[in-house]
Each structure stands twice: as structure tokens, then as C-alpha cells.
PDB file of C-alpha atoms and ligand atoms in Angstrom:
ATOM      1  CA  MET A 154       0.125   0.215   0.102  1.00  0.00           C
ATOM      2  CA  ALA A 155       1.328   3.458  -0.528  1.00  0.00           C
ATOM      3  CA  ARG A 156       2.086   5.416   2.012  1.00  0.00           C
ATOM      4  CA  GLU A 157       0.764   8.801   2.832  1.00  0.00           C
ATOM      5  CA  LYS A 158       2.573  11.808   1.286  1.00  0.00           C
ATOM      6  CA  VAL A 159       5.011  13.391   3.283  1.00  0.00           C
ATOM      7  CA  THR A 160       4.178  16.992   3.496  1.00  0.00           C
ATOM      8  CA  ILE A 161       5.687  20.215   5.257  1.00  0.00           C
ATOM      9  CA  PRO A 162       2.943  20.061   8.199  1.00  0.00           C
ATOM     10  CA  TYR A 163       3.957  16.507   9.031  1.00  0.00           C
ATOM     11  CA  LEU A 164       7.475  17.677   9.018  1.00  0.00           C
ATOM     12  CA  PHE A 165       6.542  20.424  11.385  1.00  0.00           C
ATOM     13  CA  GLN A 166       4.377  18.112  13.722  1.00  0.00           C
ATOM     14  CA  LYS A 167       7.406  15.739  13.559  1.00  0.00           C
ATOM     15  CA  LYS A 168       9.398  18.435  15.272  1.00  0.00           C
ATOM     16  CA  ALA A 169       6.938  19.784  17.489  1.00  0.00           C
ATOM     17  CA  ARG A 170       6.380  15.817  19.004  1.00  0.00           C
ATOM     18  CA  GLY A 171      10.388  15.598  19.124  1.00  0.00           C
ATOM     19  CA  GLU A 172      10.357  12.428  16.695  1.00  0.00           C
ATOM     20  CA  LYS A 173      13.590  12.894  14.486  1.00  0.00           C
ATOM     21  CA  ILE A 174      13.036  13.567  10.569  1.00  0.00           C
ATOM     22  CA  THR A 175      15.235  11.342   8.271  1.00  0.00           C
ATOM     23  CA  MET A 176      16.622  12.443   5.141  1.00  0.00           C
ATOM     24  CA  LEU A 177      18.909  11.008   2.399  1.00  0.00           C
ATOM     25  CA  THR A 178      20.302  11.821  -1.047  1.00  0.00           C
ATOM     26  CA  CYS A 179      18.924  10.211  -4.284  1.00  0.00           C
ATOM     27  CA  TYR A 180      19.876  10.370  -7.598  1.00  0.00           C
ATOM     28  CA  ASP A 181      18.405   7.638  -9.458  1.00  0.00           C
ATOM     29  CA  TYR A 182      14.992   5.186  -9.815  1.00  0.00           C
ATOM     30  CA  PRO A 183      16.355   2.115  -8.640  1.00  0.00           C
ATOM     31  CA  THR A 184      17.352   3.575  -4.905  1.00  0.00           C
ATOM     32  CA  ALA A 185      14.462   6.065  -5.144  1.00  0.00           C
ATOM     33  CA  LEU A 186      12.270   2.771  -4.916  1.00  0.00           C
ATOM     34  CA  LEU A 187      14.370   1.421  -1.929  1.00  0.00           C
ATOM     35  CA  GLU A 188      14.553   4.869  -0.157  1.00  0.00           C
ATOM     36  CA  GLU A 189      10.645   4.969  -0.543  1.00  0.00           C
ATOM     37  CA  LYS A 190       9.917   1.634   0.427  1.00  0.00           C
ATOM     38  CA  ALA A 191      11.888   2.151   3.487  1.00  0.00           C
ATOM     39  CA  GLY A 192       9.758   5.297   4.516  1.00  0.00           C
ATOM     40  CA  VAL A 193      12.590   8.009   4.581  1.00  0.00           C
ATOM     41  CA  ASP A 194      10.824  11.270   5.305  1.00  0.00           C
ATOM     42  CA  ILE A 195      12.930  13.551   2.870  1.00  0.00           C
ATOM     43  CA  ILE A 196      14.854  12.622  -0.111  1.00  0.00           C
ATOM     44  CA  LEU A 197      17.207  15.380  -1.405  1.00  0.00           C
ATOM     45  CA  VAL A 198      18.491  15.292  -5.262  1.00  0.00           C
ATOM     46  CA  GLY A 199      21.427  16.826  -4.458  1.00  0.00           C
ATOM     47  CA  ASP A 200      23.920  18.244  -6.350  1.00  0.00           C
ATOM     48  CA  SER A 201      26.583  16.265  -4.925  1.00  0.00           C
ATOM     49  CA  LEU A 202      25.716  13.973  -7.601  1.00  0.00           C
ATOM     50  CA  ALA A 203      28.212  15.842  -9.620  1.00  0.00           C
ATOM     51  CA  MET A 204      30.760  14.241  -7.402  1.00  0.00           C
ATOM     52  CA  THR A 205      29.036  10.817  -6.714  1.00  0.00           C
ATOM     53  CA  VAL A 206      27.640   9.965 -10.059  1.00  0.00           C
ATOM     54  CA  LEU A 207      29.416  11.958 -12.452  1.00  0.00           C
ATOM     55  CA  GLY A 208      33.066  11.811 -11.076  1.00  0.00           C
ATOM     56  CA  TYR A 209      33.676  15.240 -10.637  1.00  0.00           C
ATOM     57  CA  ASP A 210      35.792  16.563  -7.775  1.00  0.00           C
ATOM     58  CA  SER A 211      33.320  19.072  -6.742  1.00  0.00           C
ATOM     59  CA  THR A 212      29.606  19.908  -6.954  1.00  0.00           C
ATOM     60  CA  LEU A 213      30.127  23.042  -9.293  1.00  0.00           C
ATOM     61  CA  PRO A 214      29.479  21.307 -12.416  1.00  0.00           C
ATOM     62  CA  ALA A 215      25.962  20.414 -12.061  1.00  0.00           C
ATOM     63  CA  THR A 216      23.611  21.877 -14.097  1.00  0.00           C
ATOM     64  CA  MET A 217      19.644  22.176 -14.018  1.00  0.00           C
ATOM     65  CA  ASP A 218      18.873  20.102 -16.984  1.00  0.00           C
ATOM     66  CA  VAL A 219      21.117  17.545 -15.233  1.00  0.00           C
ATOM     67  CA  MET A 220      19.395  17.829 -11.746  1.00  0.00           C
ATOM     68  CA  VAL A 221      15.850  18.227 -13.509  1.00  0.00           C
ATOM     69  CA  VAL A 222      16.112  14.527 -15.196  1.00  0.00           C
ATOM     70  CA  HIS A 223      17.619  13.210 -11.888  1.00  0.00           C
ATOM     71  CA  ALA A 224      14.585  14.848  -9.801  1.00  0.00           C
ATOM     72  CA  GLN A 225      12.129  13.197 -12.377  1.00  0.00           C
ATOM     73  CA  ALA A 226      13.597   9.902 -11.967  1.00  0.00           C
ATOM     74  CA  VAL A 227      13.676   9.891  -8.401  1.00  0.00           C
ATOM     75  CA  ARG A 228       9.989  11.160  -8.196  1.00  0.00           C
ATOM     76  CA  ARG A 229       9.149   7.934 -10.524  1.00  0.00           C
ATOM     77  CA  GLY A 230      10.559   6.131  -7.683  1.00  0.00           C
ATOM     78  CA  ALA A 231       9.458   7.546  -4.341  1.00  0.00           C
ATOM     79  CA  PRO A 232       5.898   9.094  -4.886  1.00  0.00           C
ATOM     80  CA  GLY A 233       5.191   9.705  -1.410  1.00  0.00           C
ATOM     81  CA  ALA A 234       8.600  11.432  -0.116  1.00  0.00           C
ATOM     82  CA  PHE A 235       8.978  15.358   0.381  1.00  0.00           C
ATOM     83  CA  LEU A 236      11.385  15.641  -2.557  1.00  0.00           C
ATOM     84  CA  ILE A 237      13.853  18.536  -2.620  1.00  0.00           C
ATOM     85  CA  GLY A 238      15.583  19.725  -5.887  1.00  0.00           C
ATOM     86  CA  ASP A 239      18.891  20.874  -5.298  1.00  0.00           C
ATOM     87  CA  MET A 240      19.665  24.374  -6.753  1.00  0.00           C
ATOM     88  CA  PRO A 241      22.672  23.731  -8.721  1.00  0.00           C
ATOM     89  CA  TYR A 242      25.881  26.588  -8.845  1.00  0.00           C
ATOM     90  CA  MET A 243      25.096  29.499 -10.930  1.00  0.00           C
ATOM     91  CA  SER A 244      21.313  28.459 -10.890  1.00  0.00           C
ATOM     92  CA  TYR A 245      19.991  31.031  -8.233  1.00  0.00           C
ATOM     93  CA  GLN A 246      23.041  33.538  -7.610  1.00  0.00           C
ATOM     94  CA  VAL A 247      22.568  35.885 -10.732  1.00  0.00           C
ATOM     95  CA  SER A 248      19.185  37.201 -10.118  1.00  0.00           C
ATOM     96  CA  LYS A 249      15.947  36.643  -8.068  1.00  0.00           C
ATOM     97  CA  GLU A 250      14.148  35.995 -11.602  1.00  0.00           C
ATOM     98  CA  GLU A 251      16.582  33.365 -12.941  1.00  0.00           C
ATOM     99  CA  ALA A 252      16.169  31.791  -9.397  1.00  0.00           C
ATOM    100  CA  ILE A 253      12.547  31.546  -9.558  1.00  0.00           C
ATOM    101  CA  ARG A 254      12.574  30.286 -13.321  1.00  0.00           C
ATOM    102  CA  ASN A 255      14.936  27.765 -12.197  1.00  0.00           C
ATOM    103  CA  ALA A 256      13.506  26.477  -8.930  1.00  0.00           C
ATOM    104  CA  GLY A 257      10.082  26.549 -10.910  1.00  0.00           C
ATOM    105  CA  ARG A 258      11.710  24.009 -13.224  1.00  0.00           C
ATOM    106  CA  PHE A 259      12.442  21.574  -9.989  1.00  0.00           C
ATOM    107  CA  MET A 260       8.464  21.726  -8.977  1.00  0.00           C
ATOM    108  CA  ALA A 261       6.658  21.629 -12.344  1.00  0.00           C
ATOM    109  CA  GLU A 262       9.070  19.316 -14.461  1.00  0.00           C
ATOM    110  CA  ALA A 263      10.258  16.771 -11.600  1.00  0.00           C
ATOM    111  CA  GLY A 264       7.161  17.229  -9.175  1.00  0.00           C
ATOM    112  CA  CYS A 265       9.564  18.559  -6.492  1.00  0.00           C
ATOM    113  CA  ASP A 266       7.771  19.790  -3.361  1.00  0.00           C
ATOM    114  CA  ALA A 267      10.589  22.481  -2.796  1.00  0.00           C
ATOM    115  CA  VAL A 268      14.410  23.382  -3.386  1.00  0.00           C
ATOM    116  CA  LYS A 269      17.151  23.772  -1.158  1.00  0.00           C
ATOM    117  CA  LEU A 270      20.284  26.697  -1.961  1.00  0.00           C
ATOM    118  CA  GLU A 271      23.301  27.358   0.055  1.00  0.00           C
ATOM    119  CA  GLY A 272      24.083  30.372   2.055  1.00  0.00           C
ATOM    120  CA  GLY A 273      22.431  32.777   4.605  1.00  0.00           C
ATOM    121  CA  ARG A 274      22.016  36.472   4.710  1.00  0.00           C
ATOM    122  CA  ASN A 275      23.433  36.858   1.216  1.00  0.00           C
ATOM    123  CA  VAL A 276      20.353  34.714  -0.215  1.00  0.00           C
ATOM    124  CA  ALA A 277      17.659  36.000   1.905  1.00  0.00           C
ATOM    125  CA  GLU A 278      16.175  38.143  -0.551  1.00  0.00           C
ATOM    126  CA  VAL A 279      16.137  35.013  -3.283  1.00  0.00           C
ATOM    127  CA  VAL A 280      14.312  32.934  -0.355  1.00  0.00           C
ATOM    128  CA  GLU A 281      12.035  35.480   0.208  1.00  0.00           C
ATOM    129  CA  ALA A 282      11.163  35.849  -3.581  1.00  0.00           C
ATOM    130  CA  LEU A 283      11.098  32.228  -4.092  1.00  0.00           C
ATOM    131  CA  THR A 284       8.621  31.704  -1.042  1.00  0.00           C
ATOM    132  CA  ARG A 285       6.259  34.470  -2.419  1.00  0.00           C
ATOM    133  CA  ALA A 286       6.393  32.475  -6.092  1.00  0.00           C
ATOM    134  CA  THR A 287       4.934  29.665  -3.825  1.00  0.00           C
ATOM    135  CA  ILE A 288       8.249  27.655  -3.910  1.00  0.00           C
ATOM    136  CA  PRO A 289       9.073  25.989  -0.539  1.00  0.00           C
ATOM    137  CA  VAL A 290      12.916  26.812   0.558  1.00  0.00           C
ATOM    138  CA  MET A 291      15.173  24.718   2.627  1.00  0.00           C
ATOM    139  CA  GLY A 292      18.274  26.553   3.258  1.00  0.00           C
ATOM    140  CA  HIS A 293      21.397  25.203   3.833  1.00  0.00           C
ATOM    141  CA  LEU A 294      24.199  26.558   6.374  1.00  0.00           C
ATOM    142  CA  GLY A 295      27.602  25.700   7.545  1.00  0.00           C
ATOM    143  CA  LEU A 296      30.054  24.069   4.907  1.00  0.00           C
ATOM    144  CA  THR A 297      28.252  24.980   2.141  1.00  0.00           C
ATOM    145  CA  PRO A 298      30.113  23.236  -0.805  1.00  0.00           C
ATOM    146  CA  GLN A 299      29.275  25.468  -3.686  1.00  0.00           C
ATOM    147  CA  SER A 300      31.582  28.036  -1.991  1.00  0.00           C
ATOM    148  CA  ILE A 301      34.829  25.783  -1.558  1.00  0.00           C
ATOM    149  CA  ALA A 302      36.919  28.192  -3.336  1.00  0.00           C
ATOM    150  CA  GLN A 303      36.007  30.776  -0.449  1.00  0.00           C
ATOM    151  CA  LEU A 304      35.890  28.590   2.127  1.00  0.00           C
ATOM    152  CA  GLY A 305      39.304  27.074   1.340  1.00  0.00           C
ATOM    153  CA  GLY A 306      37.931  23.259   1.057  1.00  0.00           C
ATOM    154  CA  PHE A 307      35.416  21.109   2.535  1.00  0.00           C
ATOM    155  CA  LYS A 308      35.958  22.099   6.036  1.00  0.00           C
ATOM    156  CA  ALA A 309      34.236  21.865   9.167  1.00  0.00           C
ATOM    157  CA  GLN A 310      32.458  25.747   9.931  1.00  0.00           C
ATOM    158  CA  GLY A 311      31.351  27.429  13.123  1.00  0.00           C
ATOM    159  CA  ARG A 312      34.398  26.044  15.203  1.00  0.00           C
ATOM    160  CA  ASP A 313      34.578  29.540  16.889  1.00  0.00           C
ATOM    161  CA  VAL A 314      32.452  31.768  18.662  1.00  0.00           C
ATOM    162  CA  GLU A 315      32.630  34.416  15.664  1.00  0.00           C
ATOM    163  CA  THR A 316      31.859  31.849  12.924  1.00  0.00           C
ATOM    164  CA  ALA A 317      29.339  29.835  15.176  1.00  0.00           C
ATOM    165  CA  LEU A 318      27.504  33.204  15.866  1.00  0.00           C
ATOM    166  CA  ARG A 319      27.093  33.909  12.173  1.00  0.00           C
ATOM    167  CA  VAL A 320      25.780  30.759  11.445  1.00  0.00           C
ATOM    168  CA  VAL A 321      23.136  31.226  14.449  1.00  0.00           C
ATOM    169  CA  GLU A 322      22.273  34.865  12.888  1.00  0.00           C
ATOM    170  CA  ASP A 323      21.943  33.109   9.399  1.00  0.00           C
ATOM    171  CA  ALA A 324      19.454  30.554  10.559  1.00  0.00           C
ATOM    172  CA  LYS A 325      17.170  33.238  12.141  1.00  0.00           C
ATOM    173  CA  ILE A 326      17.717  35.536   8.741  1.00  0.00           C
ATOM    174  CA  LEU A 327      16.268  32.449   6.386  1.00  0.00           C
ATOM    175  CA  GLU A 328      13.977  31.522   9.091  1.00  0.00           C
ATOM    176  CA  GLN A 329      12.601  35.189   8.976  1.00  0.00           C
ATOM    177  CA  ALA A 330      12.861  35.391   4.685  1.00  0.00           C
ATOM    178  CA  GLY A 331      10.271  32.554   4.755  1.00  0.00           C
ATOM    179  CA  ALA A 332      12.800  29.048   4.703  1.00  0.00           C
ATOM    180  CA  PHE A 333      10.627  25.974   5.858  1.00  0.00           C
ATOM    181  CA  ALA A 334      13.457  23.926   6.950  1.00  0.00           C
ATOM    182  CA  ILE A 335      17.691  24.599   7.087  1.00  0.00           C
ATOM    183  CA  LEU A 336      20.204  21.872   6.405  1.00  0.00           C
ATOM    184  CA  LEU A 337      23.183  22.703   8.832  1.00  0.00           C
ATOM    185  CA  GLU A 338      26.617  20.434   7.464  1.00  0.00           C
ATOM    186  CA  ALA A 339      29.473  20.110   9.391  1.00  0.00           C
ATOM    187  CA  VAL A 340      29.365  22.306  12.338  1.00  0.00           C
ATOM    188  CA  PRO A 341      29.834  21.085  16.219  1.00  0.00           C
ATOM    189  CA  PRO A 342      27.231  19.867  17.786  1.00  0.00           C
ATOM    190  CA  GLU A 343      26.842  22.803  20.377  1.00  0.00           C
ATOM    191  CA  VAL A 344      26.068  24.870  17.000  1.00  0.00           C
ATOM    192  CA  GLY A 345      23.405  22.412  16.090  1.00  0.00           C
ATOM    193  CA  ARG A 346      21.616  22.476  19.231  1.00  0.00           C
ATOM    194  CA  ILE A 347      21.752  26.133  19.721  1.00  0.00           C
ATOM    195  CA  VAL A 348      20.174  26.562  16.250  1.00  0.00           C
ATOM    196  CA  THR A 349      17.885  23.742  16.304  1.00  0.00           C
ATOM    197  CA  GLU A 350      16.484  25.220  19.886  1.00  0.00           C
ATOM    198  CA  ARG A 351      16.085  28.515  18.798  1.00  0.00           C
ATOM    199  CA  ALA A 352      14.396  27.783  15.366  1.00  0.00           C
ATOM    200  CA  SER A 353      10.692  27.531  15.130  1.00  0.00           C
ATOM    201  CA  ILE A 354      11.448  25.317  11.651  1.00  0.00           C
ATOM    202  CA  PRO A 355      13.033  22.027  11.240  1.00  0.00           C
ATOM    203  CA  ILE A 356      16.769  21.933  11.370  1.00  0.00           C
ATOM    204  CA  ILE A 357      18.362  19.067   9.222  1.00  0.00           C
ATOM    205  CA  GLY A 358      21.865  18.125  10.243  1.00  0.00           C
ATOM    206  CA  ILE A 359      24.413  16.442   8.180  1.00  0.00           C
ATOM    207  CA  GLY A 360      27.909  16.185  10.649  1.00  0.00           C
ATOM    208  CA  ALA A 361      25.903  19.188  12.989  1.00  0.00           C
ATOM    209  CA  GLY A 362      25.429  16.656  15.474  1.00  0.00           C
ATOM    210  CA  PRO A 363      22.350  14.668  17.608  1.00  0.00           C
ATOM    211  CA  HIS A 364      20.271  17.414  18.507  1.00  0.00           C
ATOM    212  CA  CYS A 365      18.993  18.582  15.057  1.00  0.00           C
ATOM    213  CA  ASP A 366      15.376  18.137  14.236  1.00  0.00           C
ATOM    214  CA  GLY A 367      16.511  15.156  11.556  1.00  0.00           C
ATOM    215  CA  GLN A 368      19.283  13.985   9.919  1.00  0.00           C
ATOM    216  CA  LEU A 369      20.532  13.460   6.472  1.00  0.00           C
ATOM    217  CA  LEU A 370      23.421  11.504   4.868  1.00  0.00           C
ATOM    218  CA  ILE A 371      24.915  11.199   1.387  1.00  0.00           C
ATOM    219  CA  VAL A 372      23.618   7.913   0.252  1.00  0.00           C
ATOM    220  CA  HIS A 373      26.447   6.933  -1.433  1.00  0.00           C
ATOM    221  CA  ASP A 374      28.521   7.726   1.666  1.00  0.00           C
ATOM    222  CA  MET A 375      26.392   5.767   4.002  1.00  0.00           C
ATOM    223  CA  LEU A 376      26.184   2.476   1.660  1.00  0.00           C
ATOM    224  CA  GLY A 377      29.963   2.557   0.747  1.00  0.00           C
ATOM    225  CA  PHE A 378      29.493   3.537  -2.573  1.00  0.00           C
ATOM    226  CA  PHE A 379      32.054   6.633  -2.838  1.00  0.00           C
ATOM    227  CA  GLU A 380      35.563   6.263  -2.182  1.00  0.00           C
ATOM    228  CA  ALA A 381      36.896   9.416  -3.302  1.00  0.00           C
ATOM    229  CA  PHE A 382      36.512  10.303   0.399  1.00  0.00           C
ATOM    230  CA  THR A 383      34.653  10.181   3.543  1.00  0.00           C
ATOM    231  CA  PRO A 384      34.034  13.119   5.674  1.00  0.00           C
ATOM    232  CA  LYS A 385      34.041  12.590   9.547  1.00  0.00           C
ATOM    233  CA  PHE A 386      30.316  12.513   9.937  1.00  0.00           C
ATOM    234  CA  VAL A 387      29.399   9.787   7.810  1.00  0.00           C
ATOM    235  CA  LYS A 388      28.271   6.092   9.442  1.00  0.00           C
ATOM    236  CA  LYS A 389      28.562   3.392   6.624  1.00  0.00           C
ATOM    237  CA  TYR A 390      25.873   0.854   6.903  1.00  0.00           C
ATOM    238  CA  ALA A 391      26.983  -0.781   4.150  1.00  0.00           C
ATOM    239  CA  ASP A 392      30.012  -1.776   1.773  1.00  0.00           C
ATOM    240  CA  LEU A 393      28.496  -1.812  -1.570  1.00  0.00           C
ATOM    241  CA  ASN A 394      32.069  -1.461  -3.173  1.00  0.00           C
ATOM    242  CA  GLY A 395      33.072  -4.806  -1.625  1.00  0.00           C
ATOM    243  CA  VAL A 396      30.143  -6.396  -2.684  1.00  0.00           C
ATOM    244  CA  ILE A 397      29.821  -5.111  -5.894  1.00  0.00           C
ATOM    245  CA  LEU A 398      33.960  -5.539  -6.721  1.00  0.00           C
ATOM    246  CA  LYS A 399      33.349  -9.362  -5.522  1.00  0.00           C
ATOM    247  CA  ALA A 400      30.452  -9.765  -8.029  1.00  0.00           C
ATOM    248  CA  PHE A 401      32.419  -8.185 -10.881  1.00  0.00           C
ATOM    249  CA  ARG A 402      35.367 -10.557 -10.109  1.00  0.00           C
ATOM    250  CA  GLU A 403      33.532 -13.775  -9.651  1.00  0.00           C
ATOM    251  CA  TYR A 404      31.721 -13.110 -13.037  1.00  0.00           C
ATOM    252  CA  MET A 405      34.938 -12.607 -14.594  1.00  0.00           C
ATOM    253  CA  ASP A 406      36.466 -15.751 -13.416  1.00  0.00           C
ATOM    254  CA  ASP A 407      33.053 -17.753 -14.175  1.00  0.00           C
ATOM    255  CA  VAL A 408      33.622 -16.402 -17.727  1.00  0.00           C
ATOM    256  CA  ALA A 409      37.353 -16.821 -18.225  1.00  0.00           C
ATOM    257  CA  ALA A 410      36.573 -20.821 -16.784  1.00  0.00           C
ATOM    258  CA  GLY A 411      33.300 -21.303 -18.936  1.00  0.00           C
ATOM    259  CA  ARG A 412      31.038 -21.628 -15.789  1.00  0.00           C
ATOM    260  CA  PHE A 413      29.012 -18.901 -17.220  1.00  0.00           C
ATOM    261  CA  PRO A 414      26.531 -18.845 -18.635  1.00  0.00           C
ATOM    262  CA  ALA A 415      25.193 -22.322 -17.260  1.00  0.00           C
ATOM    263  CA  PRO A 416      22.317 -24.386 -19.339  1.00  0.00           C
ATOM    264  CA  GLU A 417      19.945 -22.299 -16.708  1.00  0.00           C
ATOM    265  CA  HIS A 418      20.974 -19.513 -18.183  1.00  0.00           C
ATOM    266  CA  CYS A 419      20.453 -20.458 -22.053  1.00  0.00           C
ATOM    267  CA  TYR A 420      17.310 -20.449 -24.047  1.00  0.00           C
ATOM    268  CA  THR A 421      16.054 -24.029 -25.151  1.00  0.00           C
ATOM    269  CA  MET A 422      14.651 -24.693 -28.937  1.00  0.00           C
ATOM    270  CA  LYS A 423      11.161 -25.891 -29.526  1.00  0.00           C
ATOM    271  CA  PRO A 424      10.934 -29.988 -29.520  1.00  0.00           C
ATOM    272  CA  GLY A 425      12.390 -31.188 -32.560  1.00  0.00           C
ATOM    273  CA  GLU A 426      13.903 -28.094 -33.989  1.00  0.00           C
ATOM    274  CA  ALA A 427      17.218 -28.147 -32.734  1.00  0.00           C
ATOM    275  CA  ALA A 428      17.986 -31.776 -34.800  1.00  0.00           C
ATOM    276  CA  ARG A 429      15.818 -30.324 -37.947  1.00  0.00           C
ATOM    277  CA  LEU A 430      18.113 -27.213 -37.698  1.00  0.00           C
ATOM    278  CA  GLU A 431      21.301 -29.170 -37.841  1.00  0.00           C
ATOM    279  CA  SER A 432      20.118 -31.436 -40.877  1.00  0.00           C
ATOM    280  CA  LEU A 433      19.030 -28.351 -42.879  1.00  0.00           C
ATOM    281  CA  VAL A 434      22.609 -26.477 -41.996  1.00  0.00           C
ATOM    282  CA  ARG A 435      24.381 -29.441 -43.024  1.00  0.00           C
ATOM    283  CA  GLU A 436      22.329 -30.025 -46.452  1.00  0.00           C
ATOM    284  CA  GLY A 437      23.308 -26.807 -46.924  1.00  0.00           C
ATOM    285  CA  GLU A 438      26.797 -27.198 -46.384  1.00  0.00           C
ATOM    286  CA  LYS A 439      27.152 -29.884 -49.016  1.00  0.00           C
ATOM    287  CA  ARG A 440      25.601 -28.195 -51.579  1.00  0.00           C
TER     288      ARG A 440
HETATM  289  O1  KIV B 555      24.314  18.125  -2.556  1.00  0.00           O
HETATM  290  C1  KIV B 555      24.162  17.445  -1.730  1.00  0.00           C
HETATM  291  O2  KIV B 555      23.896  16.242  -1.366  1.00  0.00           O
HETATM  292  C2  KIV B 555      24.008  18.168  -0.565  1.00  0.00           C
HETATM  293  C3  KIV B 555      24.778  17.537   0.597  1.00  0.00           C
HETATM  294  C4  KIV B 555      26.232  17.595   0.505  1.00  0.00           C
HETATM  295  C5  KIV B 555      24.065  18.353   2.016  1.00  0.00           C
HETATM  296  O3  KIV B 555      23.802  19.577  -0.729  1.00  0.00           O
END
């Protein structure tokens, strides 16, 4: 039986009841089917797909066209999850008009329920404009991967009072601008707690400690399916790399040794047809 659609009021109810919200990234249909079956609350089609799926060394090369195609595939597999399209680099920074047009594509073309964008006070006007245009926005503070050039790499944020206070203030600014939720990435648990306690919107953490209203992990990280690097905050729940590599090697060994394909992998001819075929071919060869 299909589950009830996850909505913004439901996410607020979970926060109010102190029930943790679960969130995972997803980029494809088969994984979406499984996340839906598991009952994950929020699915993020993250621009991290530029790294985890497309092999780039940052998220910057993700484009709107690519993001929309992946979001469509995920929506087909997960009709009940709250689906968020991640606004890629330069899809919302140039102007509010362009931000609305691009965010609108996630909603209209991929059936997303909301979009996510990175930044605090610097994007408050964009958050306001999108919200006014009926597009729910999740903010993203702390480590914001689209700013790695400014941050000097994928580094934890808010580890001293000045930068931590800026995160706390930015969270308030985003909430006032109309964000329905905020993702907090790679900050100490103290910062996660202070932001969460003071927010009336759900705060989802990825490397922001246990006090947030919910948790996000990148699906390739938690499944052990991405080897380039593993952030400190990742817990690996599976070793897909190991499982898949073993399967590839066994397949190659089987082919080399003639064990694959076995009779059960072969089609059979209709009764009597094999012998008839042999004799017809032989007769033809004699002529
Ligand atoms: O793109 C993504 O998956 C994200 C996470 C890193 C938070 O934004």
C-alpha cells in the first residue's frame, strides 16, 4: 500500500513531537524505490551527484538540466517522499528572476515539493522571492560546498565563537525570509543544538551533531559506494563497493573458466527443432 505523502505540516508536527526526521540523498530510480519502501521522510536530489555519480571533484559542474532529469527519475521511484531539488551553482545567484525560473523547473518538470539553496544573509532576498512565488525553500548553512573556493576546501565551519554566531544569526535570517527548513552541514554539535532550539522550523543536520530535528546522509557515503573521500560525520551502513567488486570479479572468473553461462541461463529450442536445424544446415553446406 502506498504511504501517505510527506508534507511540510507533517515535518513540523515531527519537530513539535520531538520525532526525528530522516533524510537521504538520491539520484536514480532504483535507489528511490528502496528509499520510498524504507519510508525515508525527505529525499534530496543533491548537486553532490556531480561528485558521487558523475565523477567531478566538486559540485560546481552540476547543471539545471542534469538536476531536473535526476529529480524526475527519483520522483517516479518515490511518490510519497518529500522531494527536494538542490539548486545547482549559478542557478540562483545571478538574479531573483532566474532563481524563480530555475526553481520552478524542479516543481513543474520534476514534481519536487521544494528546493534547497546554499547561503545565509546573502541569499535572504532570493529565499523571500521564491517563497512569495509559492516555492518552498530549504536553506543550507555551515559547510556550503558551492563556496569551497572561498572556504578553502570541504572544512567544518563554526568552530570558533565568531563564525558560530554567524551561523546562528544566518539561521534566524533564513527563517524570517520564509525558509521552511534549514540544512546545517559540518558544524560542532553545540552549534547544531543552539540553532535547533531557537528555530521554529525543522533543522536537519549533516555532520551537525545529535540535537538537530533530523539527519541527512549522502546515500553513496552511507552505503559505502563512494571512495574518493569520507567525511568524519559519515556512518557506513553497508559496503556496496566491496559487494559489487566481488560480484564483478566472480563474473569475470566464471566467464574465463566457462562456468557462465550455465544451462539454466540458456534458451531452449522448441521440441525437435534443434535436430532439424542441424540437418538443414549440414545439407546446405554439402551443396
Ligand atoms: O548536494 C548535496 O547532497 C548536499 C549535501 C552535501 C548536504 O547539498
